[in-house]
mmCIF file of C-alpha atoms in Angstrom:
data_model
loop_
_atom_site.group_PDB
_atom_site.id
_atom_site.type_symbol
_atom_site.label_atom_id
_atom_site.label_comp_id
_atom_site.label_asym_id
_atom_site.label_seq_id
_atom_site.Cartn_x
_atom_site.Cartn_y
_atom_site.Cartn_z
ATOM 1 C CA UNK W 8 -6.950 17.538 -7.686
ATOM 2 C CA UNK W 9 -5.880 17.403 -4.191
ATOM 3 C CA UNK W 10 -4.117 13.789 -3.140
ATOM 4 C CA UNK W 11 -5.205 11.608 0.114
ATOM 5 C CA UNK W 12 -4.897 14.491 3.315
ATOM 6 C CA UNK W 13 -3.545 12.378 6.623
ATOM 7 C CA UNK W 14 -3.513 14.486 9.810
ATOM 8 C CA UNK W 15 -1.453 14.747 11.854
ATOM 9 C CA UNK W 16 1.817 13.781 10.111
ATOM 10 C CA UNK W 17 3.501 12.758 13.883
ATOM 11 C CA UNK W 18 2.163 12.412 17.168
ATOM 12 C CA UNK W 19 3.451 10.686 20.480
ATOM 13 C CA UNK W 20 1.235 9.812 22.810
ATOM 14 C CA UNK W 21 1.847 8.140 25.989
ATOM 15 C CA UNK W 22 1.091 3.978 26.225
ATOM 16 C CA UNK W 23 -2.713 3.859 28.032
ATOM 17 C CA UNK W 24 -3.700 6.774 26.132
ATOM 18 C CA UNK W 25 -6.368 6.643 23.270
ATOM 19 C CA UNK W 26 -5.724 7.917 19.647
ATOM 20 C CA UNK W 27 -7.582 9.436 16.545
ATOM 21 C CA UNK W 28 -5.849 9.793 13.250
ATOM 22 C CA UNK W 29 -7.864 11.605 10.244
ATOM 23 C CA UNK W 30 -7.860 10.632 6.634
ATOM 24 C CA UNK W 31 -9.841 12.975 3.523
ATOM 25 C CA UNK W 32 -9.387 10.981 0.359
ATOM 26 C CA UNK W 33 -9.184 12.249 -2.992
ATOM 27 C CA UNK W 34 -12.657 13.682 -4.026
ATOM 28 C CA UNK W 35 -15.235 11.213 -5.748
ATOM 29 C CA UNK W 36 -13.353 8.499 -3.923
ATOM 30 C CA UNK W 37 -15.538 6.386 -1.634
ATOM 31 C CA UNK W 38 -13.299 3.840 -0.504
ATOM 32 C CA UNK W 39 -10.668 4.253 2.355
ATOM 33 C CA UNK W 40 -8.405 1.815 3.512
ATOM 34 C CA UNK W 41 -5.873 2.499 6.420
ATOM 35 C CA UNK W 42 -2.873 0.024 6.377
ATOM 36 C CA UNK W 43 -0.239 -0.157 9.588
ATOM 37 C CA UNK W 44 3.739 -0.384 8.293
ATOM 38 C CA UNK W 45 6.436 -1.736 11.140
ATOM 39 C CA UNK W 46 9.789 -2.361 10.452
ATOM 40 C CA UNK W 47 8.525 -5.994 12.020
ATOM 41 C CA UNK W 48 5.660 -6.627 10.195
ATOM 42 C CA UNK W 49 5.494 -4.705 7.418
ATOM 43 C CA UNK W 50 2.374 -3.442 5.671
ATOM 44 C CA UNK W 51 -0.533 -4.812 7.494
ATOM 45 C CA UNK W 52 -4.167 -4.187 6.395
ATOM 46 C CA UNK W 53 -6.566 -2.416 9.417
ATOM 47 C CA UNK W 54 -9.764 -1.824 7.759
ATOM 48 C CA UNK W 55 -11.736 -0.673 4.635
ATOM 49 C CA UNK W 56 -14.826 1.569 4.643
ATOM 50 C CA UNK W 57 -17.356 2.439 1.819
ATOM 51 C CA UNK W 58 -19.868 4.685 2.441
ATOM 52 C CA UNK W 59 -19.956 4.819 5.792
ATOM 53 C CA UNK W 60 -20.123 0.803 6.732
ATOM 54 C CA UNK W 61 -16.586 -1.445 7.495
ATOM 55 C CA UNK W 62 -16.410 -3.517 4.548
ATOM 56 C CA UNK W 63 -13.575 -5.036 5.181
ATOM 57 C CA UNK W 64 -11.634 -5.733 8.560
ATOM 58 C CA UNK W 65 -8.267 -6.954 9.259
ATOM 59 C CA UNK W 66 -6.295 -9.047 12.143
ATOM 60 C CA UNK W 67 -6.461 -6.509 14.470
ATOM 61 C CA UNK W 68 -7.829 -6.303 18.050
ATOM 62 C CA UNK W 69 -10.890 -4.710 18.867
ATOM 63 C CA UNK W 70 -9.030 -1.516 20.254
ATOM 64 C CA UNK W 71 -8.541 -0.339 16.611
ATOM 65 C CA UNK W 72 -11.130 1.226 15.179
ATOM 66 C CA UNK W 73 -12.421 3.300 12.889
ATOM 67 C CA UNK W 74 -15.270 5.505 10.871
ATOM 68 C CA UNK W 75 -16.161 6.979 7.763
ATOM 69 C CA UNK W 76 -18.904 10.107 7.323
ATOM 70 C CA UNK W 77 -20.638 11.161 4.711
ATOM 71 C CA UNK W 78 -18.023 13.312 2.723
ATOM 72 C CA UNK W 79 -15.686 9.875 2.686
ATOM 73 C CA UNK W 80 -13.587 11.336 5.455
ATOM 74 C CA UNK W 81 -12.527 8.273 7.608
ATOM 75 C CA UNK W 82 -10.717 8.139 10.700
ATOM 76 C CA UNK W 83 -9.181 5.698 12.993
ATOM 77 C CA UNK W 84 -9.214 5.436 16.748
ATOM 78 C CA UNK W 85 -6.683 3.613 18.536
ATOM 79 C CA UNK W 86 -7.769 2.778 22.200
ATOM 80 C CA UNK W 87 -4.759 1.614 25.155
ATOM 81 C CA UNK W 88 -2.151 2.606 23.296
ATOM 82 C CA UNK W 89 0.874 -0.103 23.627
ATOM 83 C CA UNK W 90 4.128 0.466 22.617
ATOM 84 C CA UNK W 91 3.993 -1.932 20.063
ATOM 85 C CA UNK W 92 1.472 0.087 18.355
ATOM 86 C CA UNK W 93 3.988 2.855 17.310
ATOM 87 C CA UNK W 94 3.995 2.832 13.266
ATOM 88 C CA UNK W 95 3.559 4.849 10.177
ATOM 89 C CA UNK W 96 -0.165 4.644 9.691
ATOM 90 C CA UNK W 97 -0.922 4.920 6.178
ATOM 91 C CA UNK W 98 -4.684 5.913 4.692
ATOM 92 C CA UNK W 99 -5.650 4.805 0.902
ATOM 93 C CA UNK W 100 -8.569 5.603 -1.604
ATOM 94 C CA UNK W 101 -10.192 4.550 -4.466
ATOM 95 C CA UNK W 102 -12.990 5.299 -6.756
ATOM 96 C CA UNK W 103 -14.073 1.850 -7.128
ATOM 97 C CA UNK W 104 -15.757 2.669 -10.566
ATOM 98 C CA UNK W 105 -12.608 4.416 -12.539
ATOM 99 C CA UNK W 106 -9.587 3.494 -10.681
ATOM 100 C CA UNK W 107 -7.563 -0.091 -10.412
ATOM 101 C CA UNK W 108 -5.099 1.313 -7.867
ATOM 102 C CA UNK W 109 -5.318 2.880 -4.599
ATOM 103 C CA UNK W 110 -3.879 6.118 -3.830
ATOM 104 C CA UNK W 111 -2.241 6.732 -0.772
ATOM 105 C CA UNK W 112 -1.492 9.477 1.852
ATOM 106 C CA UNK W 113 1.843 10.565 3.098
ATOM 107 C CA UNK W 114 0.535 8.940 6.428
ATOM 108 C CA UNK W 115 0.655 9.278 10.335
ATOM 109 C CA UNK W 116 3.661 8.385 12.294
ATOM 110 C CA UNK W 117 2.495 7.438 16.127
ATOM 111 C CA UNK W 118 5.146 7.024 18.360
ATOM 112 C CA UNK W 119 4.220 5.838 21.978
ATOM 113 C CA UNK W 120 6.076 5.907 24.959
ATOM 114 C CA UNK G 15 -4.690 -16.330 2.224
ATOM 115 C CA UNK G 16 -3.032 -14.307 -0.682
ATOM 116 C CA UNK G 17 1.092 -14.263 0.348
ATOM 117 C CA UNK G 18 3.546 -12.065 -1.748
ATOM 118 C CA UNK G 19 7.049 -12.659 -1.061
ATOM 119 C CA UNK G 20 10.110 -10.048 -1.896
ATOM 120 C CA UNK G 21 13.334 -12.030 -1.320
ATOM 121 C CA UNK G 22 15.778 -9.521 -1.796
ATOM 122 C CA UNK G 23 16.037 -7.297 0.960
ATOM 123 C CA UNK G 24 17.896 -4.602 -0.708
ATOM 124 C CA UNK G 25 19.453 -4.000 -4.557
ATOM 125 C CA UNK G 26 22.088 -1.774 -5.794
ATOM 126 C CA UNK G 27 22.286 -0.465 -9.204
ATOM 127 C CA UNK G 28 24.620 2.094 -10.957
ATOM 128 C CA UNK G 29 23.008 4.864 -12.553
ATOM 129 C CA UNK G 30 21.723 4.767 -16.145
ATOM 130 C CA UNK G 31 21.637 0.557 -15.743
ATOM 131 C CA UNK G 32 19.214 -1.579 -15.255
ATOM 132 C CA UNK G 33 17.800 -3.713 -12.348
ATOM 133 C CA UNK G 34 15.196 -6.414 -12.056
ATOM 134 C CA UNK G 35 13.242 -6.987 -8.576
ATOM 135 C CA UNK G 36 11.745 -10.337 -8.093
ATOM 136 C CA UNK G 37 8.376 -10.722 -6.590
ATOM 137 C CA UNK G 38 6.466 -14.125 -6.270
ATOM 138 C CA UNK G 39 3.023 -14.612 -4.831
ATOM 139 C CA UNK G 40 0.759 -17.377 -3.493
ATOM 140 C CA UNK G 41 -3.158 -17.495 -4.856
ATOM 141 C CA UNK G 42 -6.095 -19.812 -5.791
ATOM 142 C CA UNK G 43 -7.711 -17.280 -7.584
ATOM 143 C CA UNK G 44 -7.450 -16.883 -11.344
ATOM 144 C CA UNK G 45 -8.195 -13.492 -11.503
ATOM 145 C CA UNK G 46 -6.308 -11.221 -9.431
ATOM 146 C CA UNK G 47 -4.450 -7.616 -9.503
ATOM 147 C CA UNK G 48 -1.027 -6.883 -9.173
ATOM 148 C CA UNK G 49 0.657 -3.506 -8.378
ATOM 149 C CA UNK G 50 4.192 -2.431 -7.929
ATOM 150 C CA UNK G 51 4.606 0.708 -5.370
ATOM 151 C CA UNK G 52 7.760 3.067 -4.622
ATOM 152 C CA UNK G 53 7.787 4.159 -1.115
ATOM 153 C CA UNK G 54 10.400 6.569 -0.971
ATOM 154 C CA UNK G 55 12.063 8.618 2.035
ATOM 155 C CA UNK G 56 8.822 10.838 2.165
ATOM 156 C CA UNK G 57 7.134 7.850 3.056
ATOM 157 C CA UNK G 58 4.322 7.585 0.817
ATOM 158 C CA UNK G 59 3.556 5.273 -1.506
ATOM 159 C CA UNK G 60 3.309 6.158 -5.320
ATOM 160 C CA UNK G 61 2.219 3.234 -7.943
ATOM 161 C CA UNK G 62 4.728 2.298 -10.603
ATOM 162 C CA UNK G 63 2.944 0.192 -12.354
ATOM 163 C CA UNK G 64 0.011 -2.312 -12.288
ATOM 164 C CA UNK G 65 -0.920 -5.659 -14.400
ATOM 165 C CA UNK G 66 -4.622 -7.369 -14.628
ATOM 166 C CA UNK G 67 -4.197 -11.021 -14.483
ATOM 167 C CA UNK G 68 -5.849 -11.459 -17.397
ATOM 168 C CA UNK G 69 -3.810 -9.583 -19.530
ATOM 169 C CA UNK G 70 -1.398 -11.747 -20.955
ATOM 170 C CA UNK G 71 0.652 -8.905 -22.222
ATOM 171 C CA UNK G 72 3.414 -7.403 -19.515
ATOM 172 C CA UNK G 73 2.336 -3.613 -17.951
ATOM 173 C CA UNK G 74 4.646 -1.053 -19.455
ATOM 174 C CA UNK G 75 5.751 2.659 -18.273
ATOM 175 C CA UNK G 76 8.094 4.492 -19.818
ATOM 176 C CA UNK G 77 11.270 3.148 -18.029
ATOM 177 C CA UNK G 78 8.954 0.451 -16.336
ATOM 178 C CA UNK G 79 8.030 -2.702 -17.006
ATOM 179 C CA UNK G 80 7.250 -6.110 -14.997
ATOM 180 C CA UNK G 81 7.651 -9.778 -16.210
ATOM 181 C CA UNK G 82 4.252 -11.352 -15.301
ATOM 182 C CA UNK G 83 4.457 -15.043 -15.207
ATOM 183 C CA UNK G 84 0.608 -16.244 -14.234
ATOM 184 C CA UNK G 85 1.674 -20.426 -14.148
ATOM 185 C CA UNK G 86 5.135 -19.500 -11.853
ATOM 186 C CA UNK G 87 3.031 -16.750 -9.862
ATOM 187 C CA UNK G 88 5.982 -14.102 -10.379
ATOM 188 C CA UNK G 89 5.919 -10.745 -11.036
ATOM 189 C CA UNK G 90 9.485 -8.726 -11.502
ATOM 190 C CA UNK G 91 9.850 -5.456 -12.037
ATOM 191 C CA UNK G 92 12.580 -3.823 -14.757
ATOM 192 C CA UNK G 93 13.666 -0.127 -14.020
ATOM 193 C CA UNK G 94 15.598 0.671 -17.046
ATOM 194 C CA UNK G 95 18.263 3.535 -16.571
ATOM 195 C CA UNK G 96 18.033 4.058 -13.387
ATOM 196 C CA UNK G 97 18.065 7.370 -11.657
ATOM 197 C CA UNK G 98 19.237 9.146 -8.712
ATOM 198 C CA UNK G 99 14.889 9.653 -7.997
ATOM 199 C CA UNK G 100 14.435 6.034 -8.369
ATOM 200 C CA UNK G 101 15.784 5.123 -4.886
ATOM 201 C CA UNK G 102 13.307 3.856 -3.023
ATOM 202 C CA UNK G 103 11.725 0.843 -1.016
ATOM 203 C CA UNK G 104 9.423 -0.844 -3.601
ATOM 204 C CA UNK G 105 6.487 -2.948 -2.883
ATOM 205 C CA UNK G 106 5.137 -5.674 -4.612
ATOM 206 C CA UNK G 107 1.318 -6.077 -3.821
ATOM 207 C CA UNK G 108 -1.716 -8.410 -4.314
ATOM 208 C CA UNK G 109 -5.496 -7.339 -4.822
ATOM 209 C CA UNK G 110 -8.394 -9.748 -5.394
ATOM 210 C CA UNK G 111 -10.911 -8.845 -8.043
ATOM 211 C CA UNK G 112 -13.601 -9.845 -5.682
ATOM 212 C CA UNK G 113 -16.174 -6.877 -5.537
ATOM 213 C CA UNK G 114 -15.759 -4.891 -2.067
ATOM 214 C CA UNK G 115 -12.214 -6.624 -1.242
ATOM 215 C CA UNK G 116 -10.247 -3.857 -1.017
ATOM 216 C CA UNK G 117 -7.077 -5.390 0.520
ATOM 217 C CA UNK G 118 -3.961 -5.008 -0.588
ATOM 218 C CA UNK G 119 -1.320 -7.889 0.427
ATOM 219 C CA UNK G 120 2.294 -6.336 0.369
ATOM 220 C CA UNK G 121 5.415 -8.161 0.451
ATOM 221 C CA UNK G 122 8.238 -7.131 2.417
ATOM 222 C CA UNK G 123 9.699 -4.996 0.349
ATOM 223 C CA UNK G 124 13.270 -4.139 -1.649
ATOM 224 C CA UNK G 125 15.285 -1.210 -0.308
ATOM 225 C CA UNK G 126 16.900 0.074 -4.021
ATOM 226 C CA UNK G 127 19.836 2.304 -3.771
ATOM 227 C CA UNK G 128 21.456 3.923 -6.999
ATOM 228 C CA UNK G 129 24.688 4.736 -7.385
ATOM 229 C CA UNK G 130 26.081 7.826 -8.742
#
């Protein structure tokens, strides 16, 4: 069984600029959660989708934002990049009917500049 | 708010011993998960172990194990002989029970480093 797909593993965009990262869970799981990791802050929840609607939304600003389609693929949009935006963007699923834990992909590192 | 707390920034063990990394955490719920996570140089995150709150008895695998104390909110984590593969950054994290909340709170984490 395939593991949680992130594309792409790196980009750098330029600060002003607008970003979409692209997450395909593991199949059968509905849930996706994307999670931003800084050396600063550390692992900071973004938002959760299941089936298609935000369930859950962290302390982010409105230029984050993201999507799910039918087949559970989600992805995020980042909108005016900053600079303080560059991180390792990490995706997670979970079948909320068999599994405890969430599974995670080998994530997105943005870099801005 | 959930808070998890790592207070050891980093931990050194030899290989084949064994190290304990502390975790404490901050709820007013009664039911709750917990999950220990290895992030290692590849950068993504693999699950060591997990306890249900309401399991009294400590989570076990095969070299792993945690000390889950519910009244003192801590959660440690025992890697018994350590490997070279065990070095890592490992994350202690929080999840509600409450249907739909899918958050995970993380603490900081513990860079571990093994020594040959």
């Amino acid at each position: 069984k395939a593991g949680v797909t992130q594309t792409p593993r790196y980009l750098i965009k330029t600060r002003g600029q607008q970003v979409t990262l692209s997450c395909s869970p593991i199949s059968g799981h509905r849930s996706v959660s994307w999670y931003q990791q800084t050396p600063g802050q550390g692992l900071q929840f973004l938002f959760e989708y299941f089936s298609e609607t935000q369930r859950n939304k962290g302390n982010f600003p409105g230029r984050f934002s993201g999507r799910q389609f039918s087949n559970s693929r989600s992805e995020m949009n980042v909108s005016t990049l900053e600079l303080g935006d560059s991180a390792l963007y990490l995706c997670a699923s979970r079948n909320r009917a068999v599994n405890t834990e969430a599974f995670f992909g080998q994530g997105t590192r943005l870099t801005v500049v | 708010a959930q808070t998890v707390t790592q207070s050891q920034p980093e931990m050194s063990v030899q290989e084949a011993e064994t190290v304990t990394l502390s975790c404490t955490y901050d709820t007013s719920e009664s039911d709750y998960y917990l999950f220990w996570y290895k992030q290692p140089p590849s950068r993504q995150m693999i699950l060591v172990i997990r306890q249900e709150a309401y399991k009294q008895q400590n989570a076990t695998e095969n070299r792993f194990s945690v000390n889950f104390q519910k009244a003192a909110k801590s959660f440690s984590l025992k890697i018994s002989d350590s490997q070279l593969g065990d070095a890592a950054m490992y994350f202690c994290a929080y999840r509600s029970v409450s249907f739909g909340n899918e958050k995970l709170t993380f603490g900081t984490g513990t860079r571990l480093t093994i020594i040959p």
